[in-house]
Amino acid sequence: MQRSSWILLVLLLLPYTAFAQTGTCEPTLSQATLNVGNVRANIYNDGALFRSFNPNPPYSRIRYHVPKGDSINIFVNASFWVGGKIDNEIRTAATRYGPQEFWAGPLDENGNPPASCAQYDKLWEISKADIESFLHAGEVSENLKNWPWHLGAPVVDGDGNTNNYNLAKGDLPELLGDQRIWWIMNDRGNTHRASKSNPLGIEIHASAFAFIDHRLENFTFYSYKLINKNSSSIEDAYVSLFTEGDLGNYSDDFLGSDSLLHLGYHYNGDNDDQGDYGYGKAPPAFGVTFLHTQVADADNLDNDRDMVVDEPGEMLGTSGTLHYYFDTGPYGDPVSARHYYNYMRSRWGDGSPVLEGLTGFPGSHWPASLPQKPTNFFYTGDPTIGAFWSEVNSDAMDNAALGPGDRRFIISSGPFNLSSGDTTTVNFAIIWSRGESNLDSVSLLKRHTTGVRAFADQIFTPVKIPEPAQTFQQQVLGFDQNFPNPFTESTTLRYSLPQTMQVRLAVYDLLGREVAILVDAQQDAGIHTAEFDAGDLPAGIYLARIELDFLRFTKRMVLIR
């Protein structure tokens, strides 16, 4: 029997030691769509970022379209992986095409999953439009009303009480970008059938968001907050993104890494992406970069590649990339927790190092003139200049190790330790760039990645939407803010009319119910006032709405008791 066959047999047998089925949750079914910029991406709450189709009818080709008006995908599949050691036992929540190893919902204080995850099988959305409509016109959308603050969805506190969510007292969902999708999942909901691993006991609060701004419209951003709900520490942990890129036509792609940019990327192997679902001439490139990760321990390494070792706050960043092959054995599809975990460490499935050059693993094909140098990053040469080691020049002898084709890639960050009860947050971006040629797209991708990394802190800073300023019409009409505001019993509204007009001035609560009519009559030009007596109304936000012919304006008033 060949060595690779023995290794595969061992890898297959190892994971079948006892592993716990700690829950009976059904696979999640929900999905949402990120679509405010130039990207349309299906989002799932089971560990898959994007996949080829919903596991239940109706079949959908929507995965990750750029531009969003086309039907061209850049992914066939992508998944979020977590791996580490608990009492020296390797555990992973990692899969490629299913069955998924995350389930909807939180873990309790003892690290146990819900009896049923179905009630949490949702993705919650908030947009800039939701918040602006509320602030400007007092309209409470379903997205605002149903924001799951009780599950940990972040809230901008407006009333000084961090243990509630009260729109009437100024609380608002925390908005990232122009559209944010939030969900909660865990890895203990049921059996890990893909990696055949015991669960880690991880709860994840995840977000995907995007921007309308043309400078960021081709990119999407992600934030995963990991909480260790296990009673034991997770040691030597890694997080990874598995990507199988379509990039239009899946059969003609290459891969690359730029360790200085913490970037793993896909690009077209020639300058024509052919077929019905291809990009045609001058095809784009796309990549994944970790922007914020766990802070590194003092390890005498320059983890963030900024030429400074062990500086305060130094983050791990992208620790490695790996291209594995459509095959069996230690260089092919992972079949066990150990196999997945070694890939996350940027090692082959049997734990052996990746070698710089050719296909990355030794054998009779390896030329004696080429040193066998271990590396954590695959295809680090710049393909735009044909530098060694890239897929356009993989062995420094102008011979590619493989022709263009279907590619699987793993981008990782680690190792780090996560004590019981501790949290860590991982932020990353998916960046799409289209230049004048397939190789110019790679150059543009790197420039875009440089820019995103430079402004990562601002990109992941919650958006503050200001209170609405008066419009030109409001200035002419002179509809002023009520005074006093906030008020305890009564308040005065003042407005001026440029001409005789029919006026209706009424007060509503946040559910849209009319609680008082202050004016409903024709009034002459000039300054007018109206008194609002709150009577027995409860404290909260009320909306004063004035209607003048075809014009309508709203002011928010705060009643306190």
Coordinates of C-alpha atoms in Angstrom, one line a residue:
M1 CA 0.0 0.0 0.0
Q2 CA 1.3 3.5 -0.9
R3 CA 2.3 5.9 1.9
S4 CA -0.5 8.3 1.1
S5 CA -3.1 5.5 1.3
W6 CA -1.8 4.5 4.8
I7 CA -2.0 8.1 5.9
L8 CA -5.5 8.4 4.6
L9 CA -6.5 5.2 6.5
V10 CA -5.0 6.5 9.7
L11 CA -6.7 9.9 9.3
L12 CA -10.1 8.2 8.7
L13 CA -9.8 6.0 11.7
L14 CA -8.5 8.5 14.2
P15 CA -11.6 10.7 14.5
Y16 CA -14.0 7.8 15.2
T17 CA -13.0 7.9 18.9
A18 CA -16.1 8.8 20.9
F19 CA -17.5 12.2 20.1
A20 CA -20.4 13.9 21.8
Q21 CA -23.7 14.7 20.3
T22 CA -24.6 17.5 22.7
G23 CA -27.8 18.7 20.9
T24 CA -30.5 17.7 18.6
C25 CA -30.8 20.8 16.5
E26 CA -32.0 20.6 12.9
P27 CA -29.8 22.2 10.2
T28 CA -30.5 25.9 9.7
L29 CA -32.6 27.1 6.8
S30 CA -32.6 30.8 7.0
Q31 CA -30.7 33.1 4.6
A32 CA -30.5 36.8 3.9
T33 CA -29.1 39.0 1.1
L34 CA -26.4 41.6 1.4
N35 CA -27.1 44.0 -1.5
V36 CA -26.7 47.7 -0.9
G37 CA -23.5 48.2 -2.8
N38 CA -22.3 46.5 -6.0
V39 CA -22.4 43.1 -4.5
R40 CA -25.3 40.7 -4.0
A41 CA -24.4 37.9 -1.6
N42 CA -26.5 35.3 0.1
I43 CA -25.7 35.1 3.9
Y44 CA -26.3 32.0 6.0
N45 CA -26.2 31.3 9.7
D46 CA -24.6 27.8 9.8
G47 CA -20.9 28.5 9.2
A48 CA -21.2 28.8 5.4
L49 CA -20.5 32.2 4.0
F50 CA -21.7 31.4 0.5
R51 CA -22.6 28.2 -1.1
S52 CA -23.8 26.9 -4.4
F53 CA -27.4 26.4 -3.4
N54 CA -29.8 26.4 -0.6
P55 CA -30.0 22.8 0.7
N56 CA -33.8 22.9 0.3
P57 CA -35.7 23.9 -2.8
P58 CA -35.9 26.2 -4.6
Y59 CA -32.5 25.8 -6.1
S60 CA -30.6 29.1 -6.3
R61 CA -27.5 30.1 -8.1
I62 CA -27.1 33.3 -6.1
R63 CA -23.9 33.1 -4.1
Y64 CA -21.8 36.2 -4.5
H65 CA -22.5 38.3 -7.6
V66 CA -20.2 41.2 -8.6
P67 CA -21.5 43.3 -10.2
K68 CA -24.8 42.5 -8.5
G69 CA -26.8 43.1 -11.7
D70 CA -25.1 40.2 -13.4
S71 CA -25.4 36.5 -12.6
I72 CA -21.7 35.9 -12.4
N73 CA -20.4 34.3 -9.1
I74 CA -17.0 34.6 -7.6
F75 CA -17.6 31.7 -5.2
V76 CA -18.9 28.2 -5.5
N77 CA -18.5 27.8 -1.7
A78 CA -16.9 29.5 1.3
S79 CA -17.0 28.6 5.0
F80 CA -15.8 29.8 8.3
W81 CA -13.7 27.3 10.3
V82 CA -12.5 27.2 13.9
G83 CA -10.1 24.7 15.4
G84 CA -8.0 24.2 18.5
K85 CA -7.1 21.9 21.3
I86 CA -9.0 21.1 24.5
D87 CA -6.9 19.0 26.9
N88 CA -4.6 18.2 23.9
E89 CA -7.6 16.8 21.9
I90 CA -8.0 18.5 18.5
R91 CA -11.4 19.8 18.0
T92 CA -12.8 21.6 14.9
A93 CA -16.0 23.2 13.6
A94 CA -15.1 23.1 10.0
T95 CA -16.7 21.9 6.8
R96 CA -16.7 22.7 3.1
Y97 CA -20.0 21.8 1.4
G98 CA -21.9 20.3 4.4
P99 CA -23.2 19.0 6.6
Q100 CA -22.5 22.3 8.4
E101 CA -21.1 22.3 11.9
F102 CA -22.7 25.4 13.3
W103 CA -26.3 25.7 14.4
A104 CA -28.5 28.7 15.1
G105 CA -28.7 30.2 18.6
P106 CA -26.8 30.8 21.8
L107 CA -25.2 28.5 24.4
D108 CA -26.4 28.8 28.0
E109 CA -24.2 29.6 30.9
N110 CA -23.2 25.9 31.1
G111 CA -22.3 25.8 27.5
N112 CA -25.4 23.8 26.5
P113 CA -27.2 24.4 23.2
P114 CA -31.0 25.2 23.0
A115 CA -33.4 22.3 23.2
S116 CA -34.5 23.5 19.8
C117 CA -32.5 25.9 17.6
A118 CA -35.5 26.7 15.3
Q119 CA -36.5 29.8 17.2
Y120 CA -33.1 31.3 16.5
D121 CA -32.9 30.3 12.9
K122 CA -32.9 33.8 11.6
L123 CA -30.7 36.6 10.3
W124 CA -31.5 40.1 11.5
E125 CA -30.9 43.1 9.2
I126 CA -30.6 46.8 9.9
S127 CA -29.9 49.5 7.3
K128 CA -29.1 53.2 7.3
A129 CA -32.5 53.7 5.6
D130 CA -34.2 52.1 8.7
I131 CA -32.5 54.5 11.1
E132 CA -32.9 57.6 8.9
S133 CA -36.6 56.9 8.5
F134 CA -37.0 56.6 12.2
L135 CA -34.9 59.7 13.1
H136 CA -36.4 61.9 10.3
A137 CA -40.0 60.7 10.2
G138 CA -40.5 58.5 13.3
E139 CA -41.2 55.5 11.2
V140 CA -40.4 52.2 13.1
S141 CA -39.5 49.5 10.6
E142 CA -39.8 45.8 11.4
N143 CA -36.0 45.7 11.4
L144 CA -35.8 48.3 14.1
K145 CA -38.6 46.8 16.1
N146 CA -37.2 43.2 16.1
W147 CA -33.5 43.9 16.6
P148 CA -32.3 41.0 18.8
W149 CA -30.5 42.9 21.5
H150 CA -31.5 40.2 24.1
L151 CA -29.3 37.8 22.1
G152 CA -26.3 40.1 22.1
A153 CA -26.9 42.1 18.9
P154 CA -25.0 45.4 19.6
V155 CA -27.0 48.5 20.5
V156 CA -26.0 52.2 20.7
D157 CA -27.1 53.1 24.2
G158 CA -29.3 56.3 24.4
D159 CA -30.8 56.1 27.8
G160 CA -27.9 55.2 30.1
N161 CA -29.2 51.7 30.6
T162 CA -27.2 49.0 28.8
N163 CA -29.6 46.2 29.8
N164 CA -32.5 47.3 27.6
Y165 CA -33.4 48.3 24.1
N166 CA -35.8 51.2 24.1
L167 CA -36.2 53.2 20.9
A168 CA -38.4 55.7 22.7
K169 CA -35.6 56.6 25.0
G170 CA -32.9 56.9 22.3
D171 CA -31.5 53.3 22.0
L172 CA -30.7 52.3 18.4
P173 CA -29.1 49.2 16.7
E174 CA -25.4 49.5 16.1
L175 CA -25.0 50.1 12.4
L176 CA -21.9 49.1 10.4
G177 CA -21.8 50.3 6.8
D178 CA -25.1 51.0 5.1
Q179 CA -26.5 47.5 5.6
R180 CA -25.7 45.1 8.4
I181 CA -26.8 41.5 8.8
W182 CA -26.4 39.9 12.3
W183 CA -26.8 36.4 13.5
I184 CA -25.9 34.0 16.3
M185 CA -24.7 30.4 16.1
N186 CA -22.9 27.7 18.1
D187 CA -21.0 24.5 17.4
R188 CA -22.8 22.3 20.0
G189 CA -26.2 22.0 18.4
N190 CA -25.6 18.6 17.0
T191 CA -23.0 16.1 15.8
H192 CA -20.0 17.3 13.7
R193 CA -20.4 14.9 10.8
A194 CA -17.9 16.5 8.4
S195 CA -14.8 16.8 10.7
K196 CA -15.9 14.0 13.0
S197 CA -14.9 16.1 16.0
N198 CA -16.1 16.8 19.5
P199 CA -17.4 20.3 19.7
L200 CA -15.4 23.2 20.9
G201 CA -18.2 24.9 22.8
I202 CA -18.0 28.1 20.8
E203 CA -20.8 30.7 20.5
I204 CA -20.3 33.2 17.6
H205 CA -22.0 36.5 17.1
A206 CA -21.5 37.3 13.4
S207 CA -22.1 40.2 11.1
A208 CA -21.8 40.9 7.4
F209 CA -22.0 44.5 6.1
A210 CA -21.5 46.6 3.0
F211 CA -21.4 50.2 1.8
I212 CA -23.1 52.2 -0.9
D213 CA -20.1 54.5 -1.2
H214 CA -18.5 53.9 -4.7
R215 CA -15.1 53.6 -3.1
L216 CA -16.2 50.5 -1.1
E217 CA -19.1 49.2 -3.2
N218 CA -17.2 46.2 -4.6
F219 CA -16.1 45.0 -1.1
T220 CA -17.9 43.2 1.8
F221 CA -16.9 43.1 5.4
Y222 CA -17.4 40.6 8.2
S223 CA -17.0 40.5 12.0
Y224 CA -17.1 37.3 14.0
K225 CA -17.1 37.5 17.8
L226 CA -16.1 34.1 19.3
I227 CA -17.1 33.3 22.9
N228 CA -15.6 30.2 24.6
K229 CA -18.6 28.7 26.5
N230 CA -16.6 25.6 27.3
S231 CA -15.4 25.1 30.9
S232 CA -11.9 24.4 29.6
S233 CA -9.5 26.7 27.6
I234 CA -9.0 26.3 23.9
E235 CA -5.3 26.2 23.2
D236 CA -3.5 26.8 19.9
A237 CA -6.7 28.0 18.2
Y238 CA -7.0 29.0 14.6
V239 CA -9.8 30.6 12.5
S240 CA -9.9 30.1 8.8
L241 CA -11.8 31.0 5.7
F242 CA -12.2 28.2 3.2
T243 CA -12.9 29.4 -0.3
E244 CA -13.6 27.6 -3.5
G245 CA -13.6 30.3 -6.1
D246 CA -15.6 30.3 -9.2
L247 CA -14.5 33.8 -10.4
G248 CA -16.9 33.4 -13.2
N249 CA -15.8 30.3 -15.1
Y250 CA -14.4 28.0 -12.4
S251 CA -12.1 26.0 -14.7
D252 CA -9.4 28.6 -15.5
D253 CA -8.3 30.1 -12.2
F254 CA -5.0 30.6 -10.3
L255 CA -4.2 31.5 -6.6
G256 CA -1.8 33.8 -4.9
S257 CA -0.7 35.1 -1.5
D258 CA 0.7 38.4 -0.4
S259 CA 1.9 37.9 3.2
L260 CA 2.7 41.6 3.7
L261 CA -0.9 42.5 2.9
H262 CA -2.2 39.4 4.8
L263 CA -4.0 38.5 1.6
G264 CA -5.0 35.3 -0.2
Y265 CA -6.5 35.8 -3.6
H266 CA -7.9 34.2 -6.7
Y267 CA -7.3 35.4 -10.3
N268 CA -7.9 34.2 -13.8
G269 CA -5.2 32.1 -15.4
D270 CA -5.5 34.0 -18.7
N271 CA -7.0 37.2 -20.0
D272 CA -10.3 35.7 -21.2
D273 CA -12.8 34.2 -18.7
Q274 CA -14.9 32.2 -21.1
G275 CA -18.4 30.6 -21.0
D276 CA -21.9 31.7 -20.2
Y277 CA -21.0 32.5 -16.6
G278 CA -17.6 34.0 -17.4
Y279 CA -16.4 37.6 -17.0
G280 CA -15.0 37.7 -20.6
K281 CA -12.0 39.8 -21.4
A282 CA -9.9 41.4 -18.6
P283 CA -11.4 39.3 -15.8
P284 CA -11.3 40.5 -12.2
A285 CA -9.5 39.1 -9.1
F286 CA -10.7 38.8 -5.6
G287 CA -9.1 38.2 -2.2
V288 CA -9.7 37.7 1.5
T289 CA -7.7 39.7 4.1
F290 CA -7.9 39.5 7.9
L291 CA -8.1 43.1 9.3
H292 CA -8.5 42.6 13.0
T293 CA -7.6 39.4 14.9
Q294 CA -6.5 38.2 18.2
V295 CA -3.6 40.1 19.8
A296 CA -0.4 38.1 19.6
D297 CA 1.5 36.9 22.6
A298 CA 5.1 38.0 23.0
D299 CA 6.7 35.4 20.7
N300 CA 9.6 37.3 19.1
L301 CA 7.8 37.3 15.8
D302 CA 6.7 40.1 13.5
N303 CA 3.2 38.8 13.2
D304 CA 1.7 41.9 11.5
R305 CA 4.7 42.3 9.2
D306 CA 5.3 46.0 10.1
M307 CA 9.1 45.5 10.8
V308 CA 8.5 45.8 14.6
V309 CA 8.5 42.7 16.8
D310 CA 6.1 42.3 19.8
E311 CA 4.9 45.9 19.9
P312 CA 1.9 46.6 22.2
G313 CA -1.4 45.5 20.5
E314 CA 0.4 43.6 17.7
M315 CA -2.3 41.4 16.0
L316 CA -1.7 37.9 14.5
G317 CA -3.2 38.9 11.2
T318 CA -3.2 36.3 8.4
S319 CA -0.8 33.6 9.6
G320 CA -0.9 31.4 6.5
T321 CA -2.6 30.3 3.3
L322 CA -2.8 26.8 1.8
H323 CA -3.9 25.4 -1.6
Y324 CA -5.0 21.8 -1.3
Y325 CA -5.8 19.6 -4.3
F326 CA -8.9 17.8 -5.6
D327 CA -7.6 14.4 -4.4
T328 CA -7.4 12.0 -1.5
G329 CA -4.6 11.7 1.1
P330 CA -2.8 14.4 3.0
Y331 CA -2.8 16.8 0.1
G332 CA -6.5 16.4 -0.8
D333 CA -10.0 16.9 0.7
P334 CA -9.9 16.9 4.5
V335 CA -11.6 14.0 6.2
S336 CA -11.0 14.4 9.9
A337 CA -10.5 17.0 12.6
R338 CA -6.7 16.5 12.5
H339 CA -6.7 16.9 8.7
Y340 CA -8.8 20.1 8.9
Y341 CA -6.7 21.5 11.8
N342 CA -3.4 20.9 10.0
Y343 CA -4.7 22.7 7.0
M344 CA -5.7 25.6 9.3
R345 CA -2.0 25.6 10.5
S346 CA -0.9 25.8 6.8
R347 CA 0.4 22.3 7.0
W348 CA -0.5 19.2 5.0
G349 CA -3.0 16.8 6.4
D350 CA -0.3 14.6 7.9
G351 CA 1.3 17.6 9.6
S352 CA 4.2 17.9 7.2
P353 CA 5.2 21.4 6.1
V354 CA 4.4 23.1 2.9
L355 CA 7.5 23.5 0.7
E356 CA 8.1 26.7 -1.3
G357 CA 7.8 25.8 -5.0
L358 CA 6.0 23.5 -7.5
T359 CA 2.9 21.9 -5.8
G360 CA 4.2 22.5 -2.3
F361 CA 4.9 18.9 -1.4
P362 CA 8.0 16.8 -2.1
G363 CA 8.2 13.9 -4.4
S364 CA 10.0 12.5 -7.4
H365 CA 8.9 15.6 -9.4
W366 CA 11.0 17.9 -7.1
P367 CA 14.2 19.1 -8.9
A368 CA 17.4 18.6 -7.0
S369 CA 18.3 22.2 -7.8
L370 CA 15.3 23.6 -5.9
P371 CA 15.8 23.9 -2.1
Q372 CA 13.1 22.3 0.0
K373 CA 12.2 25.4 2.0
P374 CA 9.1 25.3 4.4
T375 CA 6.6 28.1 4.2
N376 CA 3.3 29.1 5.7
F377 CA 2.1 31.0 2.5
F378 CA 1.3 29.4 -0.8
Y379 CA 2.2 31.1 -4.1
T380 CA 3.9 34.1 -2.7
G381 CA 5.5 35.3 -5.9
D382 CA 4.1 38.3 -7.8
P383 CA 2.4 36.9 -10.9
T384 CA 2.4 40.3 -12.6
I385 CA 6.1 40.1 -13.0
G386 CA 6.4 36.3 -13.2
A387 CA 8.2 36.1 -9.9
F388 CA 9.0 32.8 -8.2
W389 CA 6.8 31.3 -6.5
S390 CA 3.6 32.1 -8.4
E391 CA 1.3 29.9 -10.5
V392 CA 2.7 31.6 -13.6
N393 CA 6.2 30.6 -12.6
S394 CA 6.0 28.0 -9.8
D395 CA 9.4 26.4 -10.1
A396 CA 11.6 29.3 -11.4
M397 CA 12.0 27.3 -14.6
D398 CA 9.0 28.8 -16.5
N399 CA 7.0 25.7 -16.0
A400 CA 3.7 25.9 -14.1
A401 CA 3.1 23.2 -11.6
L402 CA -0.6 23.0 -12.7
G403 CA -2.6 24.5 -15.5
P404 CA -5.4 26.9 -14.6
G405 CA -8.4 25.2 -13.1
D406 CA -10.8 24.8 -10.1
R407 CA -9.1 26.1 -6.9
R408 CA -9.5 25.5 -3.2
F409 CA -7.9 27.9 -0.8
I410 CA -7.6 28.3 3.0
I411 CA -6.7 31.6 4.7
S412 CA -5.9 31.4 8.4
S413 CA -5.1 33.3 11.5
G414 CA -3.5 31.8 14.7
P415 CA -2.4 30.3 16.9
F416 CA -4.1 31.9 20.0
N417 CA -5.5 30.7 23.3
L418 CA -9.1 31.4 24.5
S419 CA -9.7 30.8 28.1
S420 CA -13.1 29.7 29.4
G421 CA -15.5 32.6 29.1
D422 CA -13.1 34.7 27.1
T423 CA -14.0 36.3 23.7
T424 CA -12.0 37.4 20.7
T425 CA -13.2 39.2 17.5
V426 CA -12.0 38.5 14.0
N427 CA -12.7 41.0 11.2
F428 CA -12.0 40.3 7.6
A429 CA -12.9 41.7 4.1
I430 CA -13.6 40.2 0.7
I431 CA -12.2 42.5 -2.0
W432 CA -13.1 42.4 -5.7
S433 CA -11.1 44.4 -8.3
R434 CA -11.2 44.6 -12.1
G435 CA -8.3 46.1 -14.0
E436 CA -7.3 46.3 -17.6
S437 CA -6.2 42.6 -17.7
N438 CA -6.2 39.5 -15.5
L439 CA -2.8 40.5 -14.1
D440 CA -3.6 44.2 -13.8
S441 CA -6.6 43.0 -11.7
V442 CA -4.2 41.5 -9.3
S443 CA -2.2 44.7 -9.1
L444 CA -5.5 46.7 -8.5
L445 CA -6.6 44.2 -5.9
K446 CA -3.4 44.8 -3.9
R447 CA -3.8 48.5 -4.1
H448 CA -7.4 48.2 -2.9
T449 CA -6.3 45.9 -0.1
T450 CA -3.7 48.4 1.0
G451 CA -6.4 51.1 1.1
V452 CA -8.9 48.9 3.0
R453 CA -6.2 47.9 5.6
A454 CA -5.2 51.6 6.1
F455 CA -8.8 52.5 6.9
A456 CA -9.9 49.3 8.7
D457 CA -10.5 51.0 12.0
Q458 CA -12.9 53.5 10.4
I459 CA -14.7 50.9 8.3
F460 CA -15.4 48.9 11.5
T461 CA -16.5 51.9 13.5
P462 CA -20.3 52.1 14.0
V463 CA -22.0 54.7 11.8
K464 CA -23.5 57.7 13.7
I465 CA -26.5 59.1 11.9
P466 CA -27.0 62.7 12.9
E467 CA -30.4 64.1 13.9
P468 CA -32.1 65.6 10.8
A469 CA -31.3 69.2 9.9
Q470 CA -34.1 71.4 8.7
T471 CA -34.9 71.2 5.0
F472 CA -35.2 74.4 2.9
Q473 CA -39.1 74.0 3.1
Q474 CA -39.0 73.7 6.8
Q475 CA -36.9 76.8 7.1
V476 CA -39.3 78.7 5.0
L477 CA -42.3 77.4 7.0
G478 CA -40.4 77.8 10.2
F479 CA -41.5 74.6 11.9
D480 CA -39.3 74.8 15.0
Q481 CA -38.3 72.2 17.6
N482 CA -40.7 72.1 20.5
F483 CA -39.7 73.9 23.7
P484 CA -38.9 72.7 26.2
N485 CA -37.6 69.3 24.9
P486 CA -37.4 67.0 26.8
F487 CA -40.6 68.0 28.7
T488 CA -42.4 66.7 31.7
E489 CA -46.0 67.8 31.3
S490 CA -46.5 70.2 28.4
T491 CA -44.5 71.7 25.5
T492 CA -45.0 74.4 22.9
L493 CA -44.7 74.0 19.1
R494 CA -44.0 77.1 17.0
Y495 CA -44.4 77.4 13.2
S496 CA -44.8 80.2 10.6
L497 CA -46.7 80.2 7.4
P498 CA -45.7 82.2 4.3
Q499 CA -49.4 82.4 3.2
T500 CA -52.8 81.3 4.2
M501 CA -52.8 77.5 4.3
Q502 CA -54.8 74.5 5.6
V503 CA -52.9 73.2 8.6
R504 CA -53.2 69.9 10.5
L505 CA -50.8 69.5 13.5
A506 CA -51.1 66.2 15.3
V507 CA -49.1 64.1 17.8
Y508 CA -48.4 60.3 17.4
D509 CA -46.7 57.7 19.4
L510 CA -44.0 55.4 18.0
L511 CA -46.5 52.8 16.9
G512 CA -48.1 55.4 14.7
R513 CA -51.2 55.9 16.9
E514 CA -52.6 59.4 16.9
V515 CA -52.7 60.7 20.5
A516 CA -53.7 64.4 20.0
I517 CA -54.9 66.8 17.3
L518 CA -53.5 70.3 18.1
V519 CA -54.6 72.1 14.9
D520 CA -56.9 71.2 12.1
A521 CA -57.9 74.4 10.4
Q522 CA -57.1 77.1 7.8
Q523 CA -54.7 79.6 9.2
D524 CA -53.4 82.9 7.9
A525 CA -49.8 83.8 7.1
G526 CA -47.6 84.5 10.1
I527 CA -46.3 82.9 13.3
H528 CA -48.4 80.4 15.2
T529 CA -48.0 78.3 18.3
A530 CA -49.7 75.2 19.7
E531 CA -49.6 73.7 23.1
F532 CA -49.3 70.0 23.7
D533 CA -50.4 68.7 27.1
A534 CA -49.2 65.2 27.6
G535 CA -51.8 64.4 30.3
D536 CA -51.5 60.8 31.4
L537 CA -49.4 59.6 28.5
P538 CA -46.4 57.4 29.4
A539 CA -42.8 58.7 29.1
G540 CA -41.2 58.2 25.7
I541 CA -40.7 59.6 22.2
Y542 CA -43.7 61.3 20.5
L543 CA -43.9 62.7 17.0
A544 CA -45.4 66.1 16.2
R545 CA -46.4 66.0 12.5
I546 CA -47.5 69.1 10.6
E547 CA -49.3 68.7 7.3
L548 CA -49.6 71.7 5.0
D549 CA -51.3 71.1 1.6
F550 CA -48.9 68.5 0.1
L551 CA -46.1 69.1 2.6
R552 CA -45.5 67.1 5.7
F553 CA -42.8 67.5 8.4
T554 CA -42.1 65.7 11.7
K555 CA -40.4 66.6 14.9
R556 CA -39.4 64.2 17.7
M557 CA -40.4 65.2 21.2
V558 CA -39.2 63.4 24.4
L559 CA -41.6 63.1 27.3
I560 CA -40.0 62.3 30.7
R561 CA -41.7 61.6 34.0

